[in-house]
C-alpha positions as a Python dict, from the first residue, in 0.01 Angstrom:
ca = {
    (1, 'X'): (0, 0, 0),
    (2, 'X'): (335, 168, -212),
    (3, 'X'): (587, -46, -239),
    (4, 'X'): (967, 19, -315),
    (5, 'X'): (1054, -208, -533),
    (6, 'X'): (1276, -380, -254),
    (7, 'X'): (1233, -764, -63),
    (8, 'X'): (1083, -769, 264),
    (9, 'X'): (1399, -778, 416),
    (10, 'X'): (1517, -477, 267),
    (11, 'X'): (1167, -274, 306),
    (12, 'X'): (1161, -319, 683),
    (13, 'X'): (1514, -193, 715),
    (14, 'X'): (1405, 116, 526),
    (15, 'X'): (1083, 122, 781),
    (16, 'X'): (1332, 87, 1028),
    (17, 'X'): (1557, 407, 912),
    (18, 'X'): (1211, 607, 837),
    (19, 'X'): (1071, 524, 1220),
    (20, 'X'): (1456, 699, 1278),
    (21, 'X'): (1429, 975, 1065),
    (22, 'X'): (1071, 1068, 1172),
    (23, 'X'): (1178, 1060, 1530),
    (24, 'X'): (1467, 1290, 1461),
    (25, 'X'): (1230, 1513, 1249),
    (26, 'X'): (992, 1534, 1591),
    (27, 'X'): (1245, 1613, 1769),
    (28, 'X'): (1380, 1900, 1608),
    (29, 'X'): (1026, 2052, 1530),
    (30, 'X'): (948, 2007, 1863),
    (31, 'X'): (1291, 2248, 1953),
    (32, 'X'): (1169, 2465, 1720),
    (33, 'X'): (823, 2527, 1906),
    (34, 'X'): (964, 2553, 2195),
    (35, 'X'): (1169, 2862, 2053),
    (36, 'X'): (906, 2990, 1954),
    (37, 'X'): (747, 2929, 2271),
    (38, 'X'): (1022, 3125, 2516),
    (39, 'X'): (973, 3419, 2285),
    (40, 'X'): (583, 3438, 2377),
    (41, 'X'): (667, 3438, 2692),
    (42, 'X'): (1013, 3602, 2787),
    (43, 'X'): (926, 3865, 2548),
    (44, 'X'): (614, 3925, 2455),
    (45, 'X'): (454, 4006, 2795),
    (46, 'X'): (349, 4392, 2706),
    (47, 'X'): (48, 4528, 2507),
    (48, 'X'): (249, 4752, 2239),
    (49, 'X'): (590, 4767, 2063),
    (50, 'X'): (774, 4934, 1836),
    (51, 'X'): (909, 4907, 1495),
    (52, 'X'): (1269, 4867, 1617),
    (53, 'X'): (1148, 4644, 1898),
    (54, 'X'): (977, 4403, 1728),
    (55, 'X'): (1265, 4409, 1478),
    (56, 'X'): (1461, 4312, 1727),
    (57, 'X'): (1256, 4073, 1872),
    (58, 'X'): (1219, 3841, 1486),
    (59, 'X'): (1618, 3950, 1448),
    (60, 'X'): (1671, 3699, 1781),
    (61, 'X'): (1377, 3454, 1701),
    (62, 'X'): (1518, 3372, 1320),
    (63, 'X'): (1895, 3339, 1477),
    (64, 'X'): (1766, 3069, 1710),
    (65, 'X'): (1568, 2902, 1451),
    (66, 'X'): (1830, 2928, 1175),
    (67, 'X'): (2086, 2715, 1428),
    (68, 'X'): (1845, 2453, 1508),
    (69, 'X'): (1767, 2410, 1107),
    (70, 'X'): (2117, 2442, 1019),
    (71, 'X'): (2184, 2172, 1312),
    (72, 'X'): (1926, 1931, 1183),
    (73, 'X'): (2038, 1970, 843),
    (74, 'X'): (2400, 1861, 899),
    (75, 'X'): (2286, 1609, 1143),
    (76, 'X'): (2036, 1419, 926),
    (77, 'X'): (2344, 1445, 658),
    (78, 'X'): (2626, 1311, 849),
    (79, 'X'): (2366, 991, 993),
    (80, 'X'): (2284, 951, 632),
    (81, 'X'): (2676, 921, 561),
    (82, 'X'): (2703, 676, 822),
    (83, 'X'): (2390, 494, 685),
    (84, 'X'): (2589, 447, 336),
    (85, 'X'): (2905, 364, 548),
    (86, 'X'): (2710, -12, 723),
    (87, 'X'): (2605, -31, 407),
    (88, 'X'): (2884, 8, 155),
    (89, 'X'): (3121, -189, 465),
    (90, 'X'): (2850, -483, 433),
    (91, 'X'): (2926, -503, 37),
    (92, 'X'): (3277, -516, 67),
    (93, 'X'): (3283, -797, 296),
    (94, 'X'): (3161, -943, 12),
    (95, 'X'): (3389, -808, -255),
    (96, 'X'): (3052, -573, -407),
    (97, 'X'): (3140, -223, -511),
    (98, 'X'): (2809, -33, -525),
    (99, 'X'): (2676, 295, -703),
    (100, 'X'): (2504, 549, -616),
    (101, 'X'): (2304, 794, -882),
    (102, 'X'): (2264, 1151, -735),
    (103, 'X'): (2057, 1248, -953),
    (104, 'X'): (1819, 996, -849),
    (105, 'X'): (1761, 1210, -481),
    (106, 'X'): (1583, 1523, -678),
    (107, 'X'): (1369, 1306, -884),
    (108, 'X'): (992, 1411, -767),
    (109, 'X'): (803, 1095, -901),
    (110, 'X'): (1061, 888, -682),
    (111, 'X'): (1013, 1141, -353),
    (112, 'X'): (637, 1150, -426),
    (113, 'X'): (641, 756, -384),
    (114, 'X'): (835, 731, -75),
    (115, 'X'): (600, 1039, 76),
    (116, 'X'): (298, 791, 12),
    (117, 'X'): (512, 461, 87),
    (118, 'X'): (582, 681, 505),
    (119, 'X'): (214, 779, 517),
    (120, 'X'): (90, 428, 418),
    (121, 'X'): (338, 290, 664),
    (122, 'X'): (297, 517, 964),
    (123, 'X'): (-63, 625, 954),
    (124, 'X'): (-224, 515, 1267),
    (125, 'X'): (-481, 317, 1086),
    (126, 'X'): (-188, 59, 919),
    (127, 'X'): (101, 112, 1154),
    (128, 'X'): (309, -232, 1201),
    (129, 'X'): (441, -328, 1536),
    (130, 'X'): (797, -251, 1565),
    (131, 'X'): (1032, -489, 1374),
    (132, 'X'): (1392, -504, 1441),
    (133, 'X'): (1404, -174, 1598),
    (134, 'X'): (1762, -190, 1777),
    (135, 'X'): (2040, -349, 1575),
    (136, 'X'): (2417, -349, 1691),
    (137, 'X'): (2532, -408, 1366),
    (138, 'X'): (2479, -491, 1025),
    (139, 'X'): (2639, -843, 916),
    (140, 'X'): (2624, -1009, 610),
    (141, 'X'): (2321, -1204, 489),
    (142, 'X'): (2341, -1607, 523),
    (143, 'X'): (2093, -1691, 250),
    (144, 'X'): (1954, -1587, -92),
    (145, 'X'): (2013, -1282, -306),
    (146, 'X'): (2357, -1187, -332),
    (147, 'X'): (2465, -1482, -115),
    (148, 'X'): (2299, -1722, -312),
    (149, 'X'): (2488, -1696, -625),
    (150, 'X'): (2828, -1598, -417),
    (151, 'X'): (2799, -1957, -284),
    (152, 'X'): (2722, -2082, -643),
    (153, 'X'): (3019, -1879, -754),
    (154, 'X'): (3269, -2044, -482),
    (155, 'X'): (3116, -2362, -536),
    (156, 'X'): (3216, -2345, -891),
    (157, 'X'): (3550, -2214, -823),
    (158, 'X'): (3592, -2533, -542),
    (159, 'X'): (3472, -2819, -873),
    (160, 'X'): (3685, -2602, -1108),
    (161, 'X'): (4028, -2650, -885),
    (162, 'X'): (3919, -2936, -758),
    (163, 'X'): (3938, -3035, -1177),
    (164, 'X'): (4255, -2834, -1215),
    (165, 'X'): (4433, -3054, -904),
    (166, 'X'): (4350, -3372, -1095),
    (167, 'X'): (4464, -3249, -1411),
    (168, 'X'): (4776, -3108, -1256),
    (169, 'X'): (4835, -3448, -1060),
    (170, 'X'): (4798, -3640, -1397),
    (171, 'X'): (5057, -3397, -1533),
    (172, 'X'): (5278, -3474, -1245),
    (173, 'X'): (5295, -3841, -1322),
    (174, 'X'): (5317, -3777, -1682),
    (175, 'X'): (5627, -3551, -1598),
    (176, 'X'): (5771, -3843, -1337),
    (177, 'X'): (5724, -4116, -1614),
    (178, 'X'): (5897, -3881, -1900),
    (179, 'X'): (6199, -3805, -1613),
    (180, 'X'): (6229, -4148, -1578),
    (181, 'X'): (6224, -4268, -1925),
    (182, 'X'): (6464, -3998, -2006),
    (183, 'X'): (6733, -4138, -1772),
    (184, 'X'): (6689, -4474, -1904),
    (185, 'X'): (6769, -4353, -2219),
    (186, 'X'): (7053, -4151, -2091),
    (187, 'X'): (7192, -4438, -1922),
    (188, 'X'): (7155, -4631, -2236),
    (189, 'X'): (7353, -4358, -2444),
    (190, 'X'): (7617, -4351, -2187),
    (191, 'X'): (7685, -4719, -2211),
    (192, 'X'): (7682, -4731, -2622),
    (193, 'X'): (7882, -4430, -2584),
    (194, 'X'): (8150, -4651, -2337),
    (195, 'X'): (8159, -4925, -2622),
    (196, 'X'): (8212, -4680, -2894),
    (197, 'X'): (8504, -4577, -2692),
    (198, 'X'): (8654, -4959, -2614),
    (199, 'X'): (8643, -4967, -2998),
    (200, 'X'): (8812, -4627, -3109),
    (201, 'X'): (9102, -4673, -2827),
    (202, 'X'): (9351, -4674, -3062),
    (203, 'X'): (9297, -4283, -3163),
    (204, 'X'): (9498, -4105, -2974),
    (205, 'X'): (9521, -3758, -2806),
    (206, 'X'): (9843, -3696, -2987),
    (207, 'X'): (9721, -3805, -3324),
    (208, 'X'): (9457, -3576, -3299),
    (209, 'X'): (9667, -3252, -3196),
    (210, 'X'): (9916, -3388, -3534),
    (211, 'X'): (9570, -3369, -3742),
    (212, 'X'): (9529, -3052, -3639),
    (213, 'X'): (9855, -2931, -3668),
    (214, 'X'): (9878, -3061, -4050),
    (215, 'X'): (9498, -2912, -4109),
    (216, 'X'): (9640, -2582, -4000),
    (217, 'X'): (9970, -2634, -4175),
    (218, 'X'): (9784, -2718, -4477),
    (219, 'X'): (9535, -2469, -4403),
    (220, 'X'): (9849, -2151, -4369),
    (221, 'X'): (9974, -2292, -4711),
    (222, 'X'): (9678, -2276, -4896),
    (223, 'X'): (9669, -1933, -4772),
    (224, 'X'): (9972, -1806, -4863),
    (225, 'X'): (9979, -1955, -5180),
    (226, 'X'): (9619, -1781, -5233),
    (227, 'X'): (9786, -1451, -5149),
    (228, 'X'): (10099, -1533, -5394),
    (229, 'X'): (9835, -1602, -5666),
    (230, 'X'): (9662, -1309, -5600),
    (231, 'X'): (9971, -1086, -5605),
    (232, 'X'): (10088, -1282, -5920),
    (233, 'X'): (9792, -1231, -6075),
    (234, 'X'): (9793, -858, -6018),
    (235, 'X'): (10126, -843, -6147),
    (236, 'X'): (10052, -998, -6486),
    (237, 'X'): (9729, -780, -6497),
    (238, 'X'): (10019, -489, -6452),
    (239, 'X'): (10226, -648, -6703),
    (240, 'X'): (10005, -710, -6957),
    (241, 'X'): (9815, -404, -6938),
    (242, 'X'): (10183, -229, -6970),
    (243, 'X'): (10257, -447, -7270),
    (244, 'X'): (9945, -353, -7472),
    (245, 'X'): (10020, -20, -7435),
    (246, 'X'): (10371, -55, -7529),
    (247, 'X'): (10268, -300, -7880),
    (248, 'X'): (10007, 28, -7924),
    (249, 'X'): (10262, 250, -7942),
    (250, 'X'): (10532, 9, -8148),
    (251, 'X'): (10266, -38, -8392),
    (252, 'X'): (10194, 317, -8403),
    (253, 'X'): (10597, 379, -8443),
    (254, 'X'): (10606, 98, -8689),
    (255, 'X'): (10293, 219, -8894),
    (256, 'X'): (10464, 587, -8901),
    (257, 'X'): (10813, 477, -8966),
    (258, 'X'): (10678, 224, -9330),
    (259, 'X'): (10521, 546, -9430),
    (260, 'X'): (10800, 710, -9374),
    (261, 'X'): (11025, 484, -9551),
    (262, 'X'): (10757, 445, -9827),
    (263, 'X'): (10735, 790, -9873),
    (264, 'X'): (11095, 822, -9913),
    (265, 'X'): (11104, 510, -10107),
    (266, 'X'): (10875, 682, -10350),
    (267, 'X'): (11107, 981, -10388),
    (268, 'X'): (11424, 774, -10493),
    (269, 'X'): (11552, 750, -10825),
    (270, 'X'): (11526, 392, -10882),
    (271, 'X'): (11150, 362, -10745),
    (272, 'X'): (11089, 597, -11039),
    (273, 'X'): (11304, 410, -11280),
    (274, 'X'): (11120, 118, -11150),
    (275, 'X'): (10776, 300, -11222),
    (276, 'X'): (10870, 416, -11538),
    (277, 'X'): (10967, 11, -11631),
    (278, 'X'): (10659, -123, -11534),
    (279, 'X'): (10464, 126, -11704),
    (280, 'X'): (10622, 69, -12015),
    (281, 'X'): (10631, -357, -11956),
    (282, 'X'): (10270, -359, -11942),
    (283, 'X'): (10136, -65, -12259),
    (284, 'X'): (10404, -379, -12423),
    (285, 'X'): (10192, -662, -12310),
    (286, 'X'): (9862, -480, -12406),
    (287, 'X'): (10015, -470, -12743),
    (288, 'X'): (10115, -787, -12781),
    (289, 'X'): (9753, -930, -12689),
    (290, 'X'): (9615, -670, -12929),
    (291, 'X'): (9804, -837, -13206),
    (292, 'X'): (9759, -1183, -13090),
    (293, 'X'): (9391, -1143, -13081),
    (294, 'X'): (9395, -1034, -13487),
    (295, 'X'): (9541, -1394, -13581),
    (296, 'X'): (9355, -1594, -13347),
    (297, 'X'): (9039, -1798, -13568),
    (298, 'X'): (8689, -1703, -13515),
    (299, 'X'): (8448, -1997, -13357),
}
């Protein structure tokens, strides 16, 4: 016998929707006779007819046929819509999304092996008694499959916050036991702090504001005097910048007024005198060692 690759469960309910569709199927082929049928014998009932007749007469008979097709066809889609719909409502309830693959519905192999998985299930020879046929509803399964490992699933989630309440309860009286140890110890600061204030009484609110007053007293002087130094300072930078310039140009004055006066000097009547002298005093002293050097003995 074909199988579908499905779990019994799941095989009768498609046995179940094939008994349906089959029915359906009958049904409609059944109309169709019959249309068939009233055309023998509403219109058919003389020997001859002609061209435009029976024109006429397969015009009316494919009209009929066409709605009851056409009827069928949107019928069998619309219950196949709602078929998806119980089942696609079913997975939710369960937090499934399913997919569907189109493609699938046009693949021959697949059709030929649901063709031979109806005739192996419907011939008269193997036909089943009727299981199941009339369901109100579809609910969700109580046991294996999907709701097997769902309850595994919750039943981890229940141990894994049942672990994470412990933890955070441990946390809790870690928390309590730091809170508390923190106000000892802010009691305990509070209390040196008192003592350290028995023994510092003397200091006084007054004395403090004359601390600060001095510190900024002290602190405005400094400043000012840092501003007086800075403007000195620039001043003497002035001042000595204007002094080197001036001792440039005296020495320049200076250096043009001695050769000045030397070139005058040089010009004068007694410089040349003066010249003349010294020229003279020294041809005499080159003469004089001349004449020593004749009457000094040789070594």
């Amino acid at each position: 016998m074909a199988e579908l690759g499905l779990n019994e469960h799941h095989q009768n309910e498609v046995i179940n929707y094939m008994r349906f569709a089959r029915s359906k199927r009958g049904l409609r082929l059944k109309t169709v006779d019959s249309c068939f049928q009233d055309l023998k014998e509403s219109r058919l009932v003389e020997e001859t007819f002609t061209v435009d007749e029976v024109s006429e007469v397969l015009s009316g008979l494919q009209a009929v046929v066409y709605s009851e097709v056409e009827s069928e066809l949107i019928n069998t889609a619309h219950t196949n819509v709602l078929l998806l719909r119980q089942l696609f409502s079913q997975a939710e309830k369960w937090y499934l999304k399913l997919q569907t693959d189109i493609s699938e519905l046009e693949n021959r192999e697949l059709l030929e092996q649901v063709a031979e998985f109806e005739k192996a299930e419907f011939t008269s020879s193997n036909k089943k008694p009727i299981v199941e046929t009339m369901k109100p509803k579809l609910a969700p399964l109580n046991e294996g499959g999907s709701t097997e490992l769902l309850n595994k699933e919750i039943s981890r989630l229940q141990e894994e916050n049942e672990k994470l309440k412990s933890r955070l309860k441990t946390i809790e009286m870690q928390a309590t036991h730091a809170l508390d140890e923190k106000s000892r110890l802010e009691r305990a600061l509070q209390d040196l702090q008192l003592d350290q204030g028995n023994q510092k009484d003397f200091i006084k609110a007054q004395d403090l504001n004359d601390l600060e007053n001095t510190v900024a007293a002290l602190k405005s002087e400094f400043q000012k005097t840092l501003n007086d130094k800075t403007e000195n300072q620039k001043s003497l930078e002035e001042n000595l910048a204007t002094a080197k310039h001036d001792l440039l140009r005296v020495q320049e004055q200076l250096s043009m007024a001695e050769k000045e006066l030397e070139k005058k000097f040089q010009q004068t009547t007694a410089y040349r005198n003066m010249k003349e002298i010294l020229t003279k005093k020294n041809e005499q002293i080159k003469d004089l060692r001349r004449r020593l050097a004749k009457y000094e003995p040789e070594d």
